[in-house]
Tab-separated table of C-alpha atoms and ligand atoms in Angstrom:
chain	number	residue	atom	x	y	z
A	1	UNK	CA	0.087	0.113	-0.191
A	2	UNK	CA	1.171	3.468	-0.824
A	3	UNK	CA	-0.348	6.132	0.794
A	4	UNK	CA	1.829	9.064	1.408
A	5	UNK	CA	1.483	10.613	4.729
A	6	UNK	CA	0.882	14.407	5.076
A	7	UNK	CA	3.737	16.205	6.851
A	8	UNK	CA	2.451	18.090	9.699
A	9	UNK	CA	4.269	19.684	12.648
A	10	UNK	CA	5.255	17.107	15.692
A	11	UNK	CA	3.677	18.127	18.973
A	12	UNK	CA	4.338	16.135	22.367
A	13	UNK	CA	1.259	15.050	24.502
A	14	UNK	CA	3.450	13.841	27.435
A	15	UNK	CA	5.736	10.972	26.181
A	16	UNK	CA	3.666	10.622	23.240
A	17	UNK	CA	4.645	12.473	20.055
A	18	UNK	CA	1.713	13.573	17.738
A	19	UNK	CA	2.512	14.287	13.895
A	20	UNK	CA	5.506	14.503	11.733
A	21	UNK	CA	6.539	10.753	11.614
A	22	UNK	CA	5.326	9.757	14.839
A	23	UNK	CA	3.121	6.504	14.886
A	24	UNK	CA	-0.511	7.465	14.398
A	25	UNK	CA	-1.770	7.263	18.129
A	26	UNK	CA	-5.192	5.893	19.345
A	27	UNK	CA	-7.179	7.896	22.031
A	28	UNK	CA	-10.297	7.268	23.950
A	29	UNK	CA	-12.127	8.927	26.842
A	30	UNK	CA	-13.032	7.744	30.185
A	31	UNK	CA	-16.972	7.607	30.920
A	32	UNK	CA	-16.472	7.568	34.720
A	33	UNK	CA	-16.748	11.013	36.850
A	34	UNK	CA	-13.305	12.116	37.138
A	35	UNK	CA	-14.039	13.060	40.801
A	36	UNK	CA	-13.898	9.088	41.192
A	37	UNK	CA	-10.172	8.595	41.084
A	38	UNK	CA	-9.945	4.777	41.432
A	39	UNK	CA	-12.682	4.225	39.091
A	40	UNK	CA	-11.385	6.588	36.593
A	41	UNK	CA	-7.726	4.969	36.944
A	42	UNK	CA	-9.127	1.530	36.673
A	43	UNK	CA	-10.559	2.557	33.234
A	44	UNK	CA	-7.299	4.120	31.939
A	45	UNK	CA	-5.499	1.178	32.711
A	46	UNK	CA	-7.650	-1.347	31.170
A	47	UNK	CA	-7.658	1.471	28.029
A	48	UNK	CA	-3.890	1.140	28.013
A	49	UNK	CA	-3.976	-2.529	27.984
A	50	UNK	CA	-6.385	-2.333	24.969
A	51	UNK	CA	-3.839	-0.172	23.128
A	52	UNK	CA	-4.971	3.102	23.657
A	53	UNK	CA	-2.074	5.767	23.783
A	54	UNK	CA	-3.501	8.902	25.253
A	55	UNK	CA	-6.652	9.206	27.429
A	56	UNK	CA	-9.009	12.134	27.622
A	57	UNK	CA	-10.925	12.996	30.788
A	58	UNK	CA	-13.832	15.564	31.437
A	59	UNK	CA	-12.941	18.202	33.297
A	60	UNK	CA	-16.046	19.986	34.090
A	61	UNK	CA	-16.101	20.756	37.888
A	62	UNK	CA	-13.325	21.761	40.606
A	63	UNK	CA	-14.031	18.047	41.796
A	64	UNK	CA	-12.920	16.710	38.654
A	65	UNK	CA	-9.780	18.723	38.467
A	66	UNK	CA	-8.959	17.933	41.844
A	67	UNK	CA	-9.526	13.918	40.826
A	68	UNK	CA	-7.254	14.787	37.827
A	69	UNK	CA	-4.210	16.070	40.405
A	70	UNK	CA	-4.282	12.349	41.563
A	71	UNK	CA	-4.805	10.582	38.176
A	72	UNK	CA	-2.189	12.008	36.242
A	73	UNK	CA	0.807	10.746	38.430
A	74	UNK	CA	-0.810	7.252	38.482
A	75	UNK	CA	-1.818	6.915	34.978
A	76	UNK	CA	0.420	4.663	32.579
A	77	UNK	CA	-0.713	7.040	29.555
A	78	UNK	CA	-0.577	10.545	29.137
A	79	UNK	CA	-3.714	12.418	30.362
A	80	UNK	CA	-5.710	15.136	28.514
A	81	UNK	CA	-8.652	17.263	30.559
A	82	UNK	CA	-11.644	18.014	28.231
A	83	UNK	CA	-13.026	21.562	28.502
A	84	UNK	CA	-16.143	22.775	27.469
A	85	UNK	CA	-17.679	26.035	28.865
A	86	UNK	CA	-15.485	27.088	31.634
A	87	UNK	CA	-12.327	28.259	30.926
A	88	UNK	CA	-11.387	28.477	34.560
A	89	UNK	CA	-11.360	24.515	34.544
A	90	UNK	CA	-8.553	24.757	31.775
A	91	UNK	CA	-6.698	26.587	34.260
A	92	UNK	CA	-7.406	24.280	36.946
A	93	UNK	CA	-6.485	20.981	34.860
A	94	UNK	CA	-3.231	22.646	34.157
A	95	UNK	CA	-2.489	23.207	37.799
A	96	UNK	CA	-3.489	19.519	38.091
A	97	UNK	CA	-0.710	18.576	35.730
A	98	UNK	CA	-2.575	17.212	32.819
A	99	UNK	CA	-0.345	16.669	29.849
A	100	UNK	CA	-2.862	18.331	27.121
A	101	UNK	CA	-6.184	20.129	26.742
A	102	UNK	CA	-8.854	20.239	24.642
A	103	UNK	CA	-11.008	23.013	24.032
A	104	UNK	CA	-14.097	23.422	22.216
A	105	UNK	CA	-14.190	26.762	20.138
A	106	UNK	CA	-17.976	26.722	19.867
A	107	UNK	CA	-18.156	26.756	23.623
A	108	UNK	CA	-15.543	29.097	24.969
A	109	UNK	CA	-15.700	31.859	22.577
A	110	UNK	CA	-14.532	35.028	24.492
A	111	UNK	CA	-11.058	35.823	22.990
A	112	UNK	CA	-9.657	37.192	26.082
A	113	UNK	CA	-10.584	33.720	27.726
A	114	UNK	CA	-8.880	31.678	25.142
A	115	UNK	CA	-5.785	33.608	25.072
A	116	UNK	CA	-5.555	33.488	28.883
A	117	UNK	CA	-5.812	29.570	28.540
A	118	UNK	CA	-3.107	29.578	25.713
A	119	UNK	CA	-0.843	31.928	27.341
A	120	UNK	CA	-0.861	29.700	30.504
A	121	UNK	CA	-0.322	26.560	28.364
A	122	UNK	CA	2.707	28.211	26.942
A	123	UNK	CA	4.363	28.836	30.161
A	124	UNK	CA	3.810	25.218	31.117
A	125	UNK	CA	4.456	23.822	27.746
A	126	UNK	CA	1.280	22.012	27.460
A	127	UNK	CA	-0.190	21.306	24.028
A	128	UNK	CA	-3.988	22.085	23.525
A	129	UNK	CA	-6.284	20.271	21.000
A	130	UNK	CA	-8.633	22.906	19.183
A	131	UNK	CA	-11.516	20.352	18.924
A	132	UNK	CA	-14.420	22.083	16.577
A	133	UNK	CA	-17.362	19.873	16.799
A	134	UNK	CA	-20.270	20.090	14.005
A	135	UNK	CA	-23.055	19.773	16.470
A	136	UNK	CA	-21.589	22.747	18.786
A	137	UNK	CA	-20.662	25.194	16.011
A	138	UNK	CA	-20.240	28.912	16.738
A	139	UNK	CA	-23.610	30.170	16.062
A	140	UNK	CA	-21.866	33.026	14.221
A	141	UNK	CA	-20.286	30.623	11.799
A	142	UNK	CA	-23.287	28.735	11.750
A	143	UNK	CA	-25.398	31.764	10.394
A	144	UNK	CA	-22.656	32.570	8.250
A	145	UNK	CA	-22.250	29.520	6.284
A	146	UNK	CA	-25.922	28.813	6.251
A	147	UNK	CA	-25.578	25.540	8.533
A	148	UNK	CA	-22.834	23.127	9.605
A	149	UNK	CA	-20.523	23.120	6.586
A	150	UNK	CA	-17.040	22.093	6.234
A	151	UNK	CA	-16.098	25.677	5.613
A	152	UNK	CA	-17.497	26.775	8.687
A	153	UNK	CA	-15.676	24.145	10.836
A	154	UNK	CA	-12.390	25.041	9.164
A	155	UNK	CA	-13.023	28.869	9.737
A	156	UNK	CA	-13.946	27.952	13.632
A	157	UNK	CA	-10.520	26.135	13.995
A	158	UNK	CA	-8.524	29.059	11.980
A	159	UNK	CA	-10.305	31.674	14.159
A	160	UNK	CA	-8.828	29.795	17.301
A	161	UNK	CA	-5.740	29.524	15.805
A	162	UNK	CA	-5.384	33.245	15.095
A	163	UNK	CA	-6.072	33.701	19.026
A	164	UNK	CA	-3.367	31.369	19.803
A	165	UNK	CA	-0.927	33.262	17.633
A	166	UNK	CA	-1.763	36.438	19.475
A	167	UNK	CA	0.003	34.833	22.539
A	168	UNK	CA	2.856	33.365	20.614
A	169	UNK	CA	1.280	29.692	21.305
A	170	UNK	CA	1.660	27.090	18.612
A	171	UNK	CA	1.660	23.884	20.370
A	172	UNK	CA	-1.651	22.599	19.092
A	173	UNK	CA	-3.480	20.220	17.228
A	174	UNK	CA	-6.860	20.115	15.528
A	175	UNK	CA	-10.096	18.098	14.982
A	176	UNK	CA	-13.154	19.055	13.096
A	177	UNK	CA	-15.203	16.198	13.997
A	178	UNK	CA	-19.126	15.466	12.778
A	179	UNK	CA	-21.337	12.690	12.927
A	180	UNK	CA	-22.045	12.869	9.168
A	181	UNK	CA	-19.362	10.887	7.633
A	182	UNK	CA	-19.085	12.640	4.117
A	183	UNK	CA	-19.225	16.248	6.021
A	184	UNK	CA	-16.276	15.207	8.387
A	185	UNK	CA	-14.094	13.910	5.599
A	186	UNK	CA	-14.648	16.906	3.437
A	187	UNK	CA	-13.793	19.146	6.673
A	188	UNK	CA	-10.725	17.375	7.387
A	189	UNK	CA	-9.417	17.444	3.680
A	190	UNK	CA	-9.958	21.234	3.651
A	191	UNK	CA	-8.419	21.678	7.013
A	192	UNK	CA	-5.348	19.681	6.077
A	193	UNK	CA	-4.917	22.088	3.217
A	194	UNK	CA	-4.919	25.036	5.670
A	195	UNK	CA	-2.989	23.958	8.359
A	196	UNK	CA	0.390	21.820	8.881
A	197	UNK	CA	-0.695	21.190	12.464
A	198	UNK	CA	-1.014	17.809	13.662
A	199	UNK	CA	-4.937	16.503	13.286
A	200	UNK	CA	-6.827	14.370	15.723
A	201	UNK	CA	-9.808	12.248	13.463
A	202	UNK	CA	-12.897	11.262	14.732
A	203	UNK	CA	-16.537	10.864	13.749
A	204	UNK	CA	-18.341	12.204	16.545
A	205	UNK	CA	-21.384	10.384	18.090
A	206	UNK	CA	-20.876	7.480	16.164
A	207	UNK	CA	-23.283	5.254	18.309
A	208	UNK	CA	-23.409	2.035	19.275
A	209	UNK	CA	-21.515	-0.850	17.329
A	210	UNK	CA	-21.890	-2.234	14.916
A	211	UNK	CA	-23.244	0.743	13.451
A	212	UNK	CA	-21.085	3.158	15.292
A	213	UNK	CA	-17.950	1.219	14.300
A	214	UNK	CA	-18.874	1.477	10.703
A	215	UNK	CA	-19.356	5.270	10.687
A	216	UNK	CA	-16.394	5.883	12.405
A	217	UNK	CA	-14.233	3.423	10.271
A	218	UNK	CA	-15.565	4.906	7.224
A	219	UNK	CA	-14.437	8.346	8.042
A	220	UNK	CA	-11.441	7.860	9.713
A	221	UNK	CA	-10.205	4.956	7.138
A	222	UNK	CA	-10.922	7.180	4.494
A	223	UNK	CA	-8.759	9.948	5.582
A	224	UNK	CA	-5.964	7.873	6.737
A	225	UNK	CA	-5.702	6.463	3.212
A	226	UNK	CA	-5.237	9.856	1.910
A	227	UNK	CA	-2.477	10.389	4.306
A	228	UNK	CA	-4.484	12.791	6.703
A	229	UNK	CA	-4.411	12.317	10.284
A	230	UNK	CA	-1.941	11.902	13.142
A	231	UNK	CA	-3.961	10.732	16.066
A	232	UNK	CA	-7.562	8.906	16.108
A	233	UNK	CA	-10.682	8.364	18.570
A	234	UNK	CA	-13.588	6.106	18.078
A	235	UNK	CA	-16.503	7.650	19.477
A	236	UNK	CA	-18.585	4.749	20.358
A	237	UNK	CA	-21.468	4.365	22.690
A	238	UNK	CA	-20.013	1.400	24.235
A	239	UNK	CA	-17.437	0.622	27.110
A	240	UNK	CA	-14.430	2.583	26.105
A	241	UNK	CA	-12.128	-0.393	26.057
A	242	UNK	CA	-13.879	-1.208	22.675
A	243	UNK	CA	-13.032	2.520	21.289
A	244	UNK	CA	-9.201	1.496	21.994
A	245	UNK	CA	-9.413	-1.817	20.454
A	246	UNK	CA	-11.079	-0.587	17.406
A	247	UNK	CA	-8.727	2.341	16.869
A	248	UNK	CA	-5.626	-0.334	17.577
A	249	UNK	CA	-7.237	-2.816	15.019
A	250	UNK	CA	-7.819	-0.362	12.532
A	251	UNK	CA	-4.524	1.394	12.420
A	252	UNK	CA	-2.977	-2.482	12.239
A	253	UNK	CA	-5.569	-3.699	9.401
A	254	UNK	CA	-4.144	-0.530	7.529
A	255	UNK	CA	-0.506	-1.301	8.239
A	256	UNK	CA	0.039	1.955	10.107
A	257	UNK	CA	0.924	0.519	13.382
A	258	UNK	CA	2.801	-2.999	14.224
A	259	UNK	CA	0.516	-5.941	15.099
A	260	UNK	CA	0.212	-6.573	18.957
A	261	UNK	CA	-2.164	-9.140	18.947
A	262	UNK	CA	-3.529	-12.162	17.158
A	263	UNK	CA	-5.131	-11.277	13.886
A	264	UNK	CA	-7.951	-13.802	13.461
A	265	UNK	CA	-8.889	-14.568	9.947
A	266	UNK	CA	-11.773	-16.816	9.673
A	267	UNK	CA	-13.731	-17.952	6.215
A	268	UNK	CA	-17.225	-16.909	6.213
A	269	UNK	CA	-18.497	-20.235	6.223
A	270	UNK	CA	-20.335	-22.361	3.442
A	271	UNK	CA	-22.239	-25.681	2.697
A	272	UNK	CA	-18.853	-27.084	2.959
A	273	UNK	CA	-18.321	-26.218	6.301
A	274	UNK	CA	-17.630	-29.065	8.666
A	275	UNK	CA	-17.888	-27.172	11.810
A	276	UNK	CA	-19.733	-24.270	13.072
A	277	UNK	CA	-17.237	-21.566	11.902
A	278	UNK	CA	-18.804	-18.847	13.982
A	279	UNK	CA	-18.797	-20.384	16.889
A	280	UNK	CA	-15.016	-21.936	16.460
A	281	UNK	CA	-13.717	-18.436	15.363
A	282	UNK	CA	-15.611	-16.863	18.468
A	283	UNK	CA	-14.007	-19.412	20.906
A	284	UNK	CA	-10.692	-18.962	19.453
A	285	UNK	CA	-10.911	-14.910	19.570
A	286	UNK	CA	-11.929	-15.579	23.261
A	287	UNK	CA	-8.988	-17.823	23.949
A	288	UNK	CA	-6.633	-15.485	22.499
A	289	UNK	CA	-8.020	-12.448	24.266
A	290	UNK	CA	-5.594	-9.570	24.488
A	291	UNK	CA	-2.653	-11.851	24.380
A	292	UNK	CA	0.200	-10.419	22.972
A	293	UNK	CA	0.941	-12.628	20.080
A	294	UNK	CA	1.369	-10.924	17.127
A	295	UNK	CA	0.274	-13.508	14.638
A	296	UNK	CA	-2.184	-14.015	11.666
A	297	UNK	CA	-4.415	-17.099	12.746
A	298	UNK	CA	-6.937	-18.466	10.397
A	299	UNK	CA	-10.356	-20.480	11.401
A	300	UNK	CA	-11.335	-22.399	8.089
A	301	UNK	CA	-14.668	-24.458	7.928
A	302	UNK	CA	-13.053	-27.209	5.713
A	303	UNK	CA	-10.023	-28.975	4.903
A	304	UNK	CA	-10.922	-28.982	1.165
A	305	UNK	CA	-10.334	-25.287	0.705
A	306	UNK	CA	-9.102	-24.027	3.797
A	307	UNK	CA	-5.444	-24.382	3.853
A	308	UNK	CA	-4.910	-23.284	0.532
A	309	UNK	CA	-7.093	-20.017	0.850
A	310	UNK	CA	-5.192	-19.269	4.467
A	311	UNK	CA	-2.152	-20.241	3.199
A	312	UNK	CA	-0.647	-16.779	3.855
A	313	UNK	CA	-1.545	-17.001	7.501
A	314	UNK	CA	0.883	-17.834	10.198
A	315	UNK	CA	-1.145	-20.595	11.415
A	316	UNK	CA	-4.471	-21.872	11.003
A	317	UNK	CA	-6.900	-24.901	11.424
A	318	UNK	CA	-9.473	-26.303	8.955
A	319	UNK	CA	-12.002	-28.926	10.007
A	320	UNK	CA	-12.577	-32.143	8.121
A	321	UNK	CA	-14.114	-35.531	9.250
A	322	UNK	CA	-14.447	-34.730	12.902
A	323	UNK	CA	-10.662	-33.677	13.059
A	324	UNK	CA	-9.082	-30.503	13.067
A	325	UNK	CA	-6.164	-29.853	10.366
A	326	UNK	CA	-3.409	-27.720	11.697
A	327	UNK	CA	-1.283	-25.915	8.988
A	328	UNK	CA	1.406	-23.503	9.437
A	329	UNK	CA	2.205	-21.241	6.175
A	330	UNK	CA	0.040	-23.331	4.398
A	331	UNK	CA	1.882	-26.583	5.255
A	332	UNK	CA	-0.136	-29.485	7.467
A	333	UNK	CA	1.700	-30.127	10.387
A	334	UNK	CA	-0.974	-31.946	12.787
A	335	UNK	CA	-4.114	-33.568	13.181
A	336	UNK	CA	-6.256	-33.098	16.408
A	337	UNK	CA	-9.589	-34.172	17.643
A	338	UNK	CA	-12.329	-31.391	16.613
A	339	UNK	CA	-13.133	-30.467	20.522
A	340	UNK	CA	-9.429	-29.701	20.999
A	341	UNK	CA	-9.054	-27.497	17.978
A	342	UNK	CA	-9.054	-24.163	19.823
A	343	UNK	CA	-6.467	-25.628	22.452
A	344	UNK	CA	-4.287	-26.919	19.636
A	345	UNK	CA	-4.163	-23.287	18.074
A	346	UNK	CA	-3.465	-21.620	21.208
A	347	UNK	CA	-0.385	-24.031	22.080
A	348	UNK	CA	0.928	-23.766	18.579
A	349	UNK	CA	0.520	-19.925	18.195
A	350	UNK	CA	2.362	-19.667	21.570
A	351	UNK	CA	4.999	-22.045	19.997
A	352	UNK	CA	5.609	-19.945	16.941
A	353	UNK	CA	5.649	-16.727	18.685
A	354	UNK	CA	8.485	-17.948	20.867
A	355	UNK	CA	10.554	-20.194	18.446
A	356	UNK	CA	9.607	-18.852	14.726
A	357	UNK	CA	7.971	-20.754	12.057
A	358	UNK	CA	10.899	-23.007	11.014
A	359	UNK	CA	11.089	-24.509	14.692
A	360	UNK	CA	7.415	-25.027	14.456
A	361	UNK	CA	7.795	-27.165	10.864
A	362	UNK	CA	10.684	-29.061	12.403
A	363	UNK	CA	9.000	-30.108	15.427
A	364	UNK	CA	6.471	-32.594	13.409
A	365	UNK	CA	6.310	-34.744	10.381
A	366	UNK	CA	4.618	-32.730	7.899
A	367	UNK	CA	4.464	-35.275	5.310
A	368	UNK	CA	2.297	-37.368	7.676
A	369	UNK	CA	0.175	-34.479	8.332
A	370	UNK	CA	-0.415	-33.621	4.690
A	371	UNK	CA	-1.328	-37.259	4.095
A	372	UNK	CA	-3.861	-37.213	6.726
A	373	UNK	CA	-5.088	-33.892	5.419
A	374	UNK	CA	-5.152	-35.554	1.802
A	375	UNK	CA	-7.532	-38.154	2.943
A	376	UNK	CA	-9.889	-36.394	4.818
A	377	UNK	CA	-10.042	-33.974	1.767
A	378	UNK	CA	-10.719	-36.930	-0.412
A	379	UNK	CA	-13.511	-38.402	1.439
A	380	UNK	CA	-15.164	-34.992	1.655
A	381	UNK	CA	-14.655	-34.499	-1.932
A	382	UNK	CA	-16.187	-37.936	-2.392
A	383	UNK	CA	-19.098	-37.378	-0.050
A	384	UNK	CA	-20.088	-33.831	-1.504
A	385	UNK	CA	-18.317	-33.920	-4.718
A	386	UNK	CA	-17.593	-30.404	-6.182
A	387	UNK	CA	-21.001	-29.422	-5.626
A	388	UNK	CA	-21.352	-28.673	-1.868
A	389	UNK	CA	-24.757	-26.892	-2.220
A	390	UNK	CA	-26.273	-29.842	-4.189
A	391	UNK	CA	-26.956	-27.658	-7.208
A	392	UNK	CA	-27.776	-30.314	-9.493
A	393	UNK	CA	-30.288	-31.971	-7.444
A	394	UNK	CA	-31.895	-28.615	-6.778
A	395	UNK	CA	-31.950	-27.656	-10.154
A	396	UNK	CA	-34.051	-30.609	-11.159
A	397	UNK	CA	-36.341	-29.877	-8.544
A	398	UNK	CA	-36.785	-26.295	-9.325
A	399	UNK	CA	-37.471	-27.586	-13.147
A	400	UNK	CA	-39.878	-29.795	-11.841
A	401	UNK	CA	-41.810	-27.450	-9.560
A	402	UNK	CA	-41.846	-24.651	-12.119
A	403	UNK	CA	-42.941	-27.001	-14.899
A	404	UNK	CA	-45.734	-27.941	-12.521
B	1	SF4	S1	-12.894	-22.792	3.751
B	1	SF4	FE1	-14.381	-24.267	3.233
B	1	SF4	S2	-16.263	-23.968	4.535
B	1	SF4	FE2	-14.961	-22.270	4.539
B	1	SF4	S3	-16.097	-20.871	2.831
B	1	SF4	FE3	-14.100	-22.073	1.959
B	1	SF4	S4	-15.095	-23.792	1.216
B	1	SF4	FE4	-16.848	-22.928	2.671
């Protein structure tokens, strides 16, 4: 894949670099009350384990700012305070030691307040995200552009930048999120032409999965493939851990971040399937969980086509004749009873991760495993022929029915 990433300036949110040639980072937001220090930290730890690089917590009241003072030093990842209406909360969050701020220009509009926050952030070396949101656009811009338009969102960001420049503050990134995917995509395209600041991508209020995942992926992936975007967040109506996981998985799927966990692929199943592919794939997913095994593992419904179709996978299993045929890089390595398929997959994945593919192939008689697979394949072909869906019989039946 050849997508040229647009060059942006680099900023640092705590220890995480954003923009320039830094890896694209994953963000999420806690949904606990920030004043609940232990509850919030628990969620932050779960997010970090799921691949979140930067976390945002709301700072909407004095208790939240006080909570942040205790959360920040114990958080494994940088913490950003989310500020909406009260600029004083931004000052309080900085006092609490946060690594970054997010300001919504639609909600804090007095220039002197914006400049006061930027000047303080400059003194403390804290970056700010200008977080424009289609739904809370400055009413004056809404009116000027006749609605929530990409141009209005970009202008809102540029206005905020101008205030920042007045106090010589340049340590910012920008987002122009909307819940409408084409609008969001166009706003980011225009924004990336207008600035070299790092961009934070997101489809806001995407909703619950699976529709929310589809919407967020449609917007974020489109832009990433155009080389736009330095950090991302999935805004899902779900456990934020799902947001972090989705963000991480998207970047891995696009080849933008190194794989951390198992990439489980599975055939969609068909008339040839010898097992309940959905059930076995789900069981395998649960068995691998968040284990740090960066391999591609395949679950295939039949030994007739499975090993060939998944030959690029590091490891896989295909069902046939009540047995599971394990294959490594397309080569049969072992046969196990159907009930032990998932356990065997995990065991082989761990072995390959630790010792490598060559060692895995060397530990067994691949010729013997191939002979066993060939036997089951031949048996299945004999039973089902090339026609897994029994089309010939069906056609005869259809003709009989139609012919009346
Ligand atoms: S691997 Fe076998 S069961 Fe799965 S879709 Fe292909 S032919 Fe069907």
